[in-house]
Coordinates of C-alpha atoms in Angstrom, one line a residue:
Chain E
X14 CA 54.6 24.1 82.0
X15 CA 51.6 23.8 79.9
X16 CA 51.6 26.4 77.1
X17 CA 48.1 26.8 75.7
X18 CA 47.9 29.7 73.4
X19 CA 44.7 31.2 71.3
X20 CA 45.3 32.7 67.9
X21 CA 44.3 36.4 68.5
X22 CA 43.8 38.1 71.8
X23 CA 41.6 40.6 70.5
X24 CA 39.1 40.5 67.4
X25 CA 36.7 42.5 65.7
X26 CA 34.1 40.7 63.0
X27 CA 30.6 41.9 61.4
X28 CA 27.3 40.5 62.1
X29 CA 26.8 37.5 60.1
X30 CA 31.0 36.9 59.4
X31 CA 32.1 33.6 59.7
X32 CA 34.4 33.4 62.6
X33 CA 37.4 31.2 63.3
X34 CA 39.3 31.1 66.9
X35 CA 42.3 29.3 67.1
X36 CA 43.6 26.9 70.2
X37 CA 47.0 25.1 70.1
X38 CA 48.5 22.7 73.2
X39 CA 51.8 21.9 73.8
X40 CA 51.4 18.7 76.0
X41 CA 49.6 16.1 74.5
X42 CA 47.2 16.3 76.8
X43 CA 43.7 14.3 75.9
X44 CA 40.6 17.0 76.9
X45 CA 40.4 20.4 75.4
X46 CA 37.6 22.6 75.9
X47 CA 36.0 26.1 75.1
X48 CA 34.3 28.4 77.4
X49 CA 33.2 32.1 77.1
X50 CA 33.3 34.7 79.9
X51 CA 31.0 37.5 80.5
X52 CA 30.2 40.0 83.5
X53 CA 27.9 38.1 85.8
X54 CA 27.2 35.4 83.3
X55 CA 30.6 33.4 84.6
X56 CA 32.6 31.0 82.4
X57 CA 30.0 29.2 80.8
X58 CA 30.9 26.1 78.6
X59 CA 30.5 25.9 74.9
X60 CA 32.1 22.4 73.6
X61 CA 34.8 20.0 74.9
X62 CA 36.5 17.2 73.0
X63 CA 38.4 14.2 75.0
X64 CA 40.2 12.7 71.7
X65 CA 40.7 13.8 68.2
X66 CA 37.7 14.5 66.0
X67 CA 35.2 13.9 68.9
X68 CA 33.4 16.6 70.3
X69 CA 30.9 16.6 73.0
X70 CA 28.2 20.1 73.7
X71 CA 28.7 22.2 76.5
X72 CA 25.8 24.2 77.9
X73 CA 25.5 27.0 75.4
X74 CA 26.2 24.9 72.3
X75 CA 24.2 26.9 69.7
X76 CA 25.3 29.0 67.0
X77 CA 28.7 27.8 67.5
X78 CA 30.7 24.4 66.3
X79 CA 34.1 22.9 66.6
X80 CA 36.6 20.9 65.0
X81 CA 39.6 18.8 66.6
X82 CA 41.5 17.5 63.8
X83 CA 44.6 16.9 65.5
X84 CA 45.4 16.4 69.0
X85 CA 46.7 19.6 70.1
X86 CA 44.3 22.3 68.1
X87 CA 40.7 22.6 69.1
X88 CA 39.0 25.2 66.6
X89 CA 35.7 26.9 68.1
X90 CA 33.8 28.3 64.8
X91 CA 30.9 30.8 64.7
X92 CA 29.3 30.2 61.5
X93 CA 27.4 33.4 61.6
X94 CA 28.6 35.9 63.8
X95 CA 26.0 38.0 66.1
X96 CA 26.1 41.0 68.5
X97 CA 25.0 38.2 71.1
X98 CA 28.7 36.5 70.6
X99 CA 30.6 39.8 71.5
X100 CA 32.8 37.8 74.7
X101 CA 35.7 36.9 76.1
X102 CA 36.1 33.3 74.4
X103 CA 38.7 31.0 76.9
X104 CA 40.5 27.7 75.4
X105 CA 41.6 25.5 78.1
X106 CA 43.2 21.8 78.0
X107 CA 43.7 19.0 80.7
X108 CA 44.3 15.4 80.9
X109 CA 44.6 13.1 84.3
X110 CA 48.0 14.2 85.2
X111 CA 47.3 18.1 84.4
X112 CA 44.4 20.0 85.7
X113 CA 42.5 22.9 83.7
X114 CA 45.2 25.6 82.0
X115 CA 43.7 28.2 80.4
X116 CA 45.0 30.0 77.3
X117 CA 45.2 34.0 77.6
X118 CA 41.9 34.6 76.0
X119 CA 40.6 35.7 72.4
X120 CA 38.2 38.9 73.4
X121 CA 36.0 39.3 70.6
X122 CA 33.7 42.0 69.1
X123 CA 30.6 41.5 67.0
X124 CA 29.6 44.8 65.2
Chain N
X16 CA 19.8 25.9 92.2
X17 CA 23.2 26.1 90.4
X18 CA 25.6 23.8 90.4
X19 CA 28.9 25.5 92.1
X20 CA 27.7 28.8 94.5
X21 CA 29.9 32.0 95.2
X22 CA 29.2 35.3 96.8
X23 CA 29.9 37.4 93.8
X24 CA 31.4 40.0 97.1
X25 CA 33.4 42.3 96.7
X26 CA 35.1 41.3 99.5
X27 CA 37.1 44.0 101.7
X28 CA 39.9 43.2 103.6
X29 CA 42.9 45.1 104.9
X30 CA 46.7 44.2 103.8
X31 CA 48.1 41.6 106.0
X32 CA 44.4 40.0 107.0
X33 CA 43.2 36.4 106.3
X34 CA 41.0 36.4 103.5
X35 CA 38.1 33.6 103.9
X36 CA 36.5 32.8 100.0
X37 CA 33.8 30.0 100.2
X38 CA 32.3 27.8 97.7
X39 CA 29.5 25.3 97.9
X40 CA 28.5 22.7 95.6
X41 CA 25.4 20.9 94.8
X42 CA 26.0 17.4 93.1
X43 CA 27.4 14.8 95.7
X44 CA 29.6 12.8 93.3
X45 CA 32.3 15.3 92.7
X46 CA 35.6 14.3 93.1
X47 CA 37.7 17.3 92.6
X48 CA 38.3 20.8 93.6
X49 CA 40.1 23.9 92.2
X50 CA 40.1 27.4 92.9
X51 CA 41.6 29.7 90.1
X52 CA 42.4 33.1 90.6
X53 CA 41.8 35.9 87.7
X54 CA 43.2 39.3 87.2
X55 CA 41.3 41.6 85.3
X56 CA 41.4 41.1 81.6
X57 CA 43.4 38.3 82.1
X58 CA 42.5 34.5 81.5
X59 CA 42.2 32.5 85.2
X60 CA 44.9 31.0 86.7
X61 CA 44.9 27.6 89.0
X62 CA 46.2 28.5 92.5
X63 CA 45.3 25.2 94.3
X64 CA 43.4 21.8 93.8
X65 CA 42.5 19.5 96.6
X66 CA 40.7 16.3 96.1
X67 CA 40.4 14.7 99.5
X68 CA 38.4 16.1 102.8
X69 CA 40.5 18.4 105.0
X70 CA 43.3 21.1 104.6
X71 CA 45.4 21.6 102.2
X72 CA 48.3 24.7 102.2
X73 CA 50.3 26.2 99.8
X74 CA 52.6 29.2 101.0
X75 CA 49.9 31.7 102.3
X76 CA 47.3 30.0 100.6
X77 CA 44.9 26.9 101.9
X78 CA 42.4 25.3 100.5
X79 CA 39.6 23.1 102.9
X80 CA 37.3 21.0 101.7
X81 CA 34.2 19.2 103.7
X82 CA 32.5 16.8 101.4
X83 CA 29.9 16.1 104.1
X84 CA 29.0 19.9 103.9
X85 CA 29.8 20.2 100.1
X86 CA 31.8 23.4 101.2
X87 CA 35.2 23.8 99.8
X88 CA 36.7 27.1 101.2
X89 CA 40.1 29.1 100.3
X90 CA 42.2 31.2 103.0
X91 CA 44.9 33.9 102.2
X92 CA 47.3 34.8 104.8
X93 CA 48.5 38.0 105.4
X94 CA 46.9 39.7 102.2
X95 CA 48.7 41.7 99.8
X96 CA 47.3 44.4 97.6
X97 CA 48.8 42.1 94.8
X98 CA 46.0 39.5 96.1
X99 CA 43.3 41.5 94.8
X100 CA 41.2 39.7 91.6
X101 CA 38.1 37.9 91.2
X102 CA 38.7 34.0 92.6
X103 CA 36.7 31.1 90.8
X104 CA 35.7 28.0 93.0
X105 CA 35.5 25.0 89.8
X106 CA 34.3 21.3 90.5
X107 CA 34.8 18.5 88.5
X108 CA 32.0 15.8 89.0
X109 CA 33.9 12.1 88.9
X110 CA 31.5 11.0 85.7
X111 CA 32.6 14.1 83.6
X112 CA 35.8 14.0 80.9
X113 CA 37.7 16.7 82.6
X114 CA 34.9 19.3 82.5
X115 CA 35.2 21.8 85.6
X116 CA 31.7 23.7 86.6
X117 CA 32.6 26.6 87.6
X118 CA 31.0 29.6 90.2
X119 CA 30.8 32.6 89.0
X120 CA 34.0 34.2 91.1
X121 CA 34.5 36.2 94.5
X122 CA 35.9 39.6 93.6
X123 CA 38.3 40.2 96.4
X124 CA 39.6 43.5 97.3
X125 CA 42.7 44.1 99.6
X126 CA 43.0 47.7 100.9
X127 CA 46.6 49.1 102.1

């Protein structure tokens, strides 16, 4: 089974903090993505990557970046924290063979 | 118009009746279908795929698709209270890297 796992489940950061969440993959798989969940908002997508350091915008790009320096960890950074930010924050990761597997979810706070 | 359409619901049913979600889609091209199911406070969880017109079961689940109609559809048999959670239609458009578009989820709610 595909074990995506997120590096907190729940977090609480200040306005204007820096913000690092955490996604690691276990099976080499090619696409990794970030979305962020909120009551009737839906899953809305931030950035995906399809290949190490590439990176591609999602829908709701701004006042959030990413880095993929290796295959398996896709790192969604929030280079100044807002109240606006306060989410549920969803890794997930696919390639041809495997369809979309979430990670358990980082559910962060913005004070 | 958005892209992938749900009735948000909540949808009733009693334990042991079929459940009918439904999920329509606006762009022509896609090529893939999922619905994911998601407990509350919990991340989502894929329950089926189906990629080509017509039924596709799984235990008490089954998923249809009708690309003509651009209506992709999930059953439940005989509901369980266990069944109950918010059920995400997502699409992924053949020209995209693996991105799914996803509704924004049926809440479903079986009564015993």
């Amino acid at each position: 089974d595909v074990k995506v796992t997120q590096s907190s489940r729940y977090l609480v950061k200040r306005t204007g903090e820096k913000v690092f969440l955490e996604c690691v993959q276990d099976m080499d798989h090619e696409n990794m993505f970030w979305y962020r969940q909120d009551p009737g908002l839906g899953l809305r997508l931030i950035y995906f990557s399809y290949d190490v350091k590439m990176k591609e915008k999602g829908d709701i790009p701004e006042g959030y970046s990413v880095s993929r320096e290796k295959k398996e960890r896709f790192s969604l950074i929030l280079e100044s924290a807002s109240t606006n930010q306060t989410s549920m924050y969803l890794c997930a990761s696919s390639d041809y063979r495997d369809p979309f597997n979430f990670g358990p979810g980082t559910r962060l706070t913005v004070l | 118009q958005k892209e992938v359409e749900q009735n948000s619901g909540p949808l009733s049913v009693p334990e042991g009746a079929i459940a009918s979600l439904n999920c329509t889609y606006s762009d022509r091209v896609s090529q893939s279908f999922f619905w994911y199911r998601q407990y509350s406070g919990k991340s989502p969880e894929l329950i089926m795929s189906i990629y080509s017109n017509g039924d596709k079961e799984d235990g008490r689940f089954t998923a249809q698709l009708n690309k003509a109609s651009q209506y992709v559809s999930l059953l439940i048999r005989d509901s369980q209270p266990s069944d109950s959670a918010t059920y995400l239609c997502a699409v992924m458009k053949a020209s995209n890297t693996g991105k799914l578009i996803f509704g924004q989820g049926t809440t479903l709610q079986v009564k015993p």
